[in-house]
Tab-separated table of C-alpha atoms and ligand atoms in Angstrom:
chain	number	residue	atom	x	y	z
A	1	MET	CA	-16.267	-7.120	4.456
A	2	ASN	CA	-18.041	-4.403	6.359
A	3	ASN	CA	-20.999	-2.388	5.084
A	4	SER	CA	-19.012	0.635	3.946
A	5	LYS	CA	-18.879	2.032	0.423
A	6	THR	CA	-17.056	-0.293	-1.991
A	7	LEU	CA	-13.784	1.295	-3.114
A	8	ILE	CA	-12.272	-1.654	-4.969
A	9	LYS	CA	-14.052	-4.304	-7.011
A	10	LEU	CA	-11.988	-6.905	-8.845
A	11	ASN	CA	-13.849	-9.223	-11.173
A	12	ASN	CA	-12.021	-12.296	-12.507
A	13	ILE	CA	-8.703	-10.480	-12.896
A	14	LYS	CA	-5.965	-12.268	-14.809
A	15	ARG	CA	-2.438	-10.967	-15.343
A	16	THR	CA	-0.294	-13.056	-17.603
A	17	TYR	CA	3.376	-12.327	-18.257
A	18	LYS	CA	4.960	-13.690	-21.395
A	19	VAL	CA	8.602	-14.675	-20.988
A	20	GLY	CA	9.915	-16.151	-24.249
A	21	SER	CA	7.444	-18.854	-25.218
A	22	GLU	CA	6.240	-19.305	-21.631
A	23	SER	CA	3.119	-17.710	-20.113
A	24	ILE	CA	3.197	-16.986	-16.377
A	25	HIS	CA	-0.227	-16.609	-14.796
A	26	ALA	CA	0.746	-14.218	-11.998
A	27	LEU	CA	-2.941	-13.545	-11.293
A	28	ASP	CA	-5.319	-16.269	-12.306
A	29	GLY	CA	-8.923	-15.188	-11.812
A	30	VAL	CA	-8.965	-12.905	-8.771
A	31	SER	CA	-12.317	-11.513	-7.621
A	32	THR	CA	-12.830	-9.515	-4.438
A	33	GLU	CA	-14.249	-6.323	-2.982
A	34	ILE	CA	-12.687	-3.933	-0.507
A	35	GLY	CA	-14.686	-1.202	1.223
A	36	GLU	CA	-13.888	2.219	2.583
A	37	ASN	CA	-11.926	2.213	5.859
A	38	GLU	CA	-11.039	-1.477	5.657
A	39	TYR	CA	-7.604	-2.617	6.838
A	40	VAL	CA	-6.586	-5.678	4.825
A	41	ALA	CA	-3.422	-7.788	4.964
A	42	VAL	CA	-2.462	-9.825	1.889
A	43	MET	CA	-0.383	-12.924	2.625
A	44	GLY	CA	1.057	-15.740	0.523
A	45	HIS	CA	4.273	-17.454	-0.486
A	46	SER	CA	6.874	-15.750	-2.627
A	47	GLY	CA	5.640	-15.686	-6.235
A	48	SER	CA	1.950	-16.088	-5.308
A	49	GLY	CA	1.007	-12.808	-7.032
A	50	LYS	CA	0.813	-10.329	-4.147
A	51	SER	CA	2.912	-7.562	-5.702
A	52	THR	CA	1.268	-8.115	-9.074
A	53	MET	CA	-2.092	-7.525	-7.408
A	54	MET	CA	-0.861	-4.440	-5.545
A	55	ASN	CA	0.538	-2.953	-8.762
A	56	LEU	CA	-2.831	-3.464	-10.429
A	57	LEU	CA	-4.730	-1.999	-7.476
A	58	GLY	CA	-2.358	0.972	-7.539
A	59	CYS	CA	-3.002	1.530	-11.273
A	60	LEU	CA	0.712	1.004	-11.984
A	61	ASP	CA	-0.183	-1.926	-14.258
A	62	ARG	CA	-3.153	-3.251	-16.187
A	63	ALA	CA	-4.865	-6.641	-16.100
A	64	THR	CA	-4.661	-8.997	-19.084
A	65	SER	CA	-8.400	-9.664	-18.629
A	66	GLY	CA	-11.169	-9.018	-16.113
A	67	THR	CA	-12.359	-5.700	-14.704
A	68	TYR	CA	-11.166	-3.463	-11.887
A	69	GLU	CA	-13.590	-0.845	-10.603
A	70	LEU	CA	-11.965	1.835	-8.464
A	71	ASP	CA	-14.488	3.955	-6.589
A	72	GLY	CA	-17.211	2.906	-9.019
A	73	LYS	CA	-15.223	3.592	-12.193
A	74	ASP	CA	-13.990	0.829	-14.493
A	75	THR	CA	-10.224	1.395	-14.748
A	76	THR	CA	-9.931	-1.178	-17.528
A	77	LYS	CA	-11.673	1.267	-19.853
A	78	MET	CA	-9.563	4.283	-18.873
A	79	SER	CA	-6.907	5.850	-21.087
A	80	ASN	CA	-3.352	5.855	-19.750
A	81	SER	CA	-3.620	9.501	-18.720
A	82	ALA	CA	-6.979	8.948	-16.976
A	83	LEU	CA	-5.439	5.999	-15.150
A	84	ALA	CA	-2.439	8.100	-14.077
A	85	HIS	CA	-4.830	10.771	-12.843
A	86	ALA	CA	-6.856	8.208	-10.838
A	87	ARG	CA	-3.604	6.912	-9.336
A	88	ASN	CA	-2.474	10.374	-8.282
A	89	GLU	CA	-5.831	11.260	-6.789
A	90	LYS	CA	-6.801	8.021	-5.084
A	91	ILE	CA	-3.708	5.949	-4.321
A	92	GLY	CA	-0.747	6.284	-1.975
A	93	PHE	CA	2.005	3.646	-2.347
A	94	VAL	CA	4.575	2.524	0.227
A	95	PHE	CA	7.317	0.074	-0.776
A	96	GLN	CA	9.601	-2.227	1.205
A	97	SER	CA	12.681	-0.338	0.011
A	98	PHE	CA	11.257	3.148	0.796
A	99	GLU	CA	12.169	4.519	-2.695
A	100	LEU	CA	13.163	7.968	-1.460
A	101	LEU	CA	15.279	10.250	-3.633
A	102	PRO	CA	18.683	10.459	-1.867
A	103	ARG	CA	19.539	14.045	-2.817
A	104	LEU	CA	16.295	15.508	-1.523
A	105	ASN	CA	15.528	16.156	2.125
A	106	ALA	CA	12.424	14.699	3.825
A	107	LEU	CA	10.277	17.722	3.003
A	108	LYS	CA	11.199	17.710	-0.714
A	109	ASN	CA	10.631	13.958	-0.962
A	110	VAL	CA	7.140	14.353	0.481
A	111	GLU	CA	6.422	17.308	-1.824
A	112	LEU	CA	7.051	15.212	-4.955
A	113	PRO	CA	3.497	13.900	-5.530
A	114	LEU	CA	2.218	17.458	-5.110
A	115	ILE	CA	4.425	18.672	-7.950
A	116	TYR	CA	2.769	16.114	-10.230
A	117	ALA	CA	-0.618	17.247	-8.885
A	118	ARG	CA	0.321	20.833	-9.878
A	119	ASN	CA	0.177	22.424	-6.451
A	120	GLY	CA	1.915	25.780	-6.003
A	121	TRP	CA	5.065	26.168	-3.867
A	122	PHE	CA	3.346	27.451	-0.737
A	123	MET	CA	0.667	24.749	-0.734
A	124	ARG	CA	3.278	22.054	-1.366
A	125	HIS	CA	5.368	23.177	1.566
A	126	LYS	CA	2.365	23.398	3.886
A	127	LYS	CA	0.898	20.013	2.973
A	128	ALA	CA	4.265	18.195	3.050
A	129	LYS	CA	5.072	19.636	6.477
A	130	LYS	CA	1.674	18.580	7.778
A	131	ALA	CA	2.107	15.026	6.433
A	132	LEU	CA	5.541	14.753	8.084
A	133	GLU	CA	4.083	15.997	11.366
A	134	GLN	CA	1.311	13.414	11.032
A	135	VAL	CA	3.920	10.610	10.966
A	136	GLY	CA	5.854	12.125	13.874
A	137	LEU	CA	8.725	13.607	11.865
A	138	GLY	CA	8.040	17.322	12.206
A	139	ASP	CA	11.577	17.757	13.580
A	140	ARG	CA	13.312	15.921	10.714
A	141	ILE	CA	12.052	17.776	7.647
A	142	GLY	CA	15.509	19.020	6.611
A	143	HIS	CA	17.190	15.604	6.842
A	144	ARG	CA	18.204	13.734	3.697
A	145	PRO	CA	17.484	9.955	3.608
A	146	ASN	CA	21.072	9.048	4.636
A	147	GLN	CA	20.578	11.194	7.745
A	148	LEU	CA	17.516	9.185	8.831
A	149	SER	CA	17.062	5.777	10.487
A	150	GLY	CA	15.283	2.945	8.627
A	151	GLY	CA	12.033	3.543	10.504
A	152	GLU	CA	12.244	7.295	9.864
A	153	LYS	CA	12.835	6.677	6.144
A	154	GLN	CA	9.721	4.527	6.028
A	155	ARG	CA	7.794	7.259	7.850
A	156	VAL	CA	8.894	9.762	5.194
A	157	ALA	CA	7.692	7.301	2.531
A	158	ILE	CA	4.354	7.001	4.348
A	159	ALA	CA	4.074	10.794	4.581
A	160	ARG	CA	4.741	10.975	0.817
A	161	ALA	CA	2.020	8.363	0.219
A	162	LEU	CA	-0.451	10.319	2.366
A	163	VAL	CA	0.275	13.859	1.235
A	164	ASN	CA	-2.379	13.852	-1.506
A	165	GLU	CA	-4.929	12.460	0.971
A	166	PRO	CA	-5.474	9.291	-1.061
A	167	ASP	CA	-8.569	7.113	-0.661
A	168	ILE	CA	-6.380	4.020	-0.372
A	169	LEU	CA	-2.953	3.416	1.155
A	170	LEU	CA	-1.197	0.450	-0.481
A	171	ALA	CA	1.856	-0.932	1.302
A	172	ASP	CA	3.942	-3.782	-0.148
A	173	GLU	CA	5.914	-5.288	2.767
A	174	PRO	CA	6.280	-1.924	4.527
A	175	THR	CA	8.127	-3.477	7.475
A	176	GLY	CA	10.145	-5.982	5.417
A	177	ASN	CA	13.430	-4.090	5.886
A	178	LEU	CA	12.884	-2.994	9.476
A	179	ASP	CA	13.761	-4.545	12.835
A	180	SER	CA	10.878	-5.653	15.059
A	181	LYS	CA	10.851	-2.580	17.319
A	182	THR	CA	10.807	-0.188	14.364
A	183	SER	CA	8.166	-2.339	12.655
A	184	LYS	CA	5.940	-1.985	15.702
A	185	GLY	CA	6.143	1.802	15.397
A	186	ILE	CA	5.109	1.681	11.721
A	187	LEU	CA	2.237	-0.708	12.519
A	188	ALA	CA	1.066	1.551	15.353
A	189	LEU	CA	1.021	4.401	12.832
A	190	PHE	CA	-1.064	2.298	10.395
A	191	THR	CA	-3.535	1.485	13.185
A	192	GLU	CA	-3.804	5.181	14.009
A	193	LEU	CA	-4.387	6.032	10.337
A	194	HIS	CA	-6.990	3.264	10.086
A	195	ASN	CA	-8.755	4.640	13.180
A	196	GLN	CA	-8.828	8.039	11.461
A	197	GLY	CA	-10.666	6.457	8.507
A	198	GLN	CA	-7.814	5.539	6.139
A	199	THR	CA	-8.338	2.474	3.923
A	200	ILE	CA	-5.177	0.312	4.059
A	201	ILE	CA	-4.072	-2.732	2.075
A	202	MET	CA	-0.762	-4.197	3.181
A	203	VAL	CA	1.279	-7.146	1.906
A	204	THR	CA	3.229	-9.080	4.497
A	205	HIS	CA	4.868	-12.472	5.009
A	206	GLU	CA	4.604	-12.297	8.769
A	207	SER	CA	1.640	-13.434	10.864
A	208	ASP	CA	2.514	-10.941	13.614
A	209	VAL	CA	2.301	-8.089	11.125
A	210	ALA	CA	-0.859	-9.377	9.400
A	211	CYS	CA	-2.664	-9.589	12.752
A	212	HIS	CA	-2.708	-5.783	12.943
A	213	ALA	CA	-5.161	-5.762	10.020
A	214	LYS	CA	-8.863	-6.562	10.330
A	215	ARG	CA	-9.079	-8.931	7.386
A	216	ILE	CA	-6.569	-11.345	5.837
A	217	ILE	CA	-6.550	-12.354	2.173
A	218	ARG	CA	-4.305	-15.321	1.373
A	219	MET	CA	-2.990	-16.017	-2.108
A	220	LEU	CA	-1.496	-19.067	-3.793
A	221	ASP	CA	-0.490	-19.453	-7.450
A	222	GLY	CA	-2.272	-16.256	-8.484
A	223	LYS	CA	-5.548	-17.129	-6.765
A	224	ILE	CA	-7.207	-16.060	-3.526
A	225	ILE	CA	-7.394	-19.189	-1.373
A	226	SER	CA	-8.860	-17.621	1.761
A	227	ASP	CA	-10.371	-14.310	2.820
A	228	LEU	CA	-11.315	-14.064	6.494
A	229	PRO	CA	-11.713	-11.610	9.365
A	230	VAL	CA	-8.417	-11.628	11.252
A	231	GLU	CA	-9.825	-13.527	14.250
A	232	GLN	CA	-10.732	-16.461	11.994
A	233	ASP	CA	-7.400	-16.650	10.175
A	234	ASP	CA	-4.625	-19.076	11.171
A	235	ALA	CA	-2.286	-16.111	11.712
A	236	TYR	CA	-4.371	-14.984	14.666
A	237	GLN	CA	-4.523	-18.461	16.190
A	238	TYR	CA	-0.761	-18.703	15.759
A	239	ARG	CA	-0.343	-15.399	17.526
A	240	LEU	CA	-2.671	-16.422	20.354
A	241	GLY	CA	-0.426	-19.449	20.765
A	242	GLY	CA	2.113	-16.967	22.095
A	243	GLN	CA	4.833	-17.700	19.584
A	244	ARG	CA	7.036	-14.908	18.228
A	245	LEU	CA	4.822	-12.082	19.421
B	1	ATP	N1	7.576	-8.455	-14.976
B	1	ATP	C1	7.440	-9.780	-14.887
B	1	ATP	N2	7.699	-10.578	-15.943
B	1	ATP	C2	7.542	-11.910	-15.847
B	1	ATP	N3	7.125	-12.558	-14.759
B	1	ATP	C3	6.849	-11.813	-13.663
B	1	ATP	C4	6.993	-10.401	-13.671
B	1	ATP	N4	6.654	-9.936	-12.451
B	1	ATP	C5	6.313	-11.013	-11.723
B	1	ATP	N5	6.425	-12.147	-12.451
B	1	ATP	C6	6.111	-13.514	-11.992
B	1	ATP	O1	4.766	-13.517	-11.535
B	1	ATP	C7	4.628	-14.280	-10.343
B	1	ATP	C8	4.050	-13.430	-9.235
B	1	ATP	O2	5.016	-12.451	-8.867
B	1	ATP	P1	4.790	-11.395	-7.701
B	1	ATP	O3	5.908	-10.426	-7.758
B	1	ATP	O4	3.423	-10.852	-7.797
B	1	ATP	O5	4.912	-12.340	-6.400
B	1	ATP	P2	4.835	-11.956	-4.856
B	1	ATP	O6	3.709	-12.736	-4.268
B	1	ATP	O7	4.815	-10.495	-4.680
B	1	ATP	O8	6.209	-12.572	-4.313
B	1	ATP	P3	7.224	-12.013	-3.178
B	1	ATP	O9	6.626	-12.432	-1.858
B	1	ATP	O10	8.496	-12.753	-3.463
B	1	ATP	O11	7.376	-10.536	-3.317
B	1	ATP	C9	6.004	-14.861	-10.054
B	1	ATP	O12	6.054	-16.159	-10.547
B	1	ATP	C10	6.951	-13.958	-10.815
B	1	ATP	O13	8.101	-14.649	-11.221
B	2	MG	MG1	6.205	-9.095	-3.841
């Protein structure tokens, strides 16, 4: 943790899924704080609760119990429409599978969140173009997703996540479907955004990817089992060992 303003405060968060007669404790008492301009990687085995936590942080889901304060406001007490509003205003989401609409070109895909935020046509166009330029795709705005490479598609998705100037960028395995060279480009972009002040929380399975963050949270069975500055995490030691850089 640094000394910046706290943006996220989770207090004993539990998320239980009921499947038939079984209860699955996807999150089992998670407490943590994340401040403005932090760059955090979340690691853990498959099924450890990473995506469940990201969905909660992104206000796409609600906890079964516990409290989640987003920028000082308790989201657990918000109505569904207030929660949707908070999501639109404060959160940008990037997924492993890009989730672009195939019929729309890059510009229209990036404009989508602005339609929900009730921006007029001119403003939408201007902001979407700027976001695409920010991710280095100013010359691809008319391309549809099938006319873009994997890395370019992910850049469009990042531009869409950034277009509302969210407080927090959430990325769930953003390089999971990309080759290592393309992944490096996306990670360089995240570092640049972080240097410009963007708060970033990113899920990854890979030590090499996690080492780009400043802090690593590790999860197991719905619990946080370690939370360290990157230099003190095993991932960093592993990387220093010179393997798979
Ligand atoms: N909608 C759901 N209904 C029931 N169980 C679910 C649901 N979503 C997730 N789970 C369960 O909750 C646990 C945590 O899932 P989650 O998707 O958060 O894992 P993860 O850490 O993101 O895994 P991965 O690395 O494979 O993406 C898993 O055991 C999963 O089977
Ligand atoms: Mg997941």
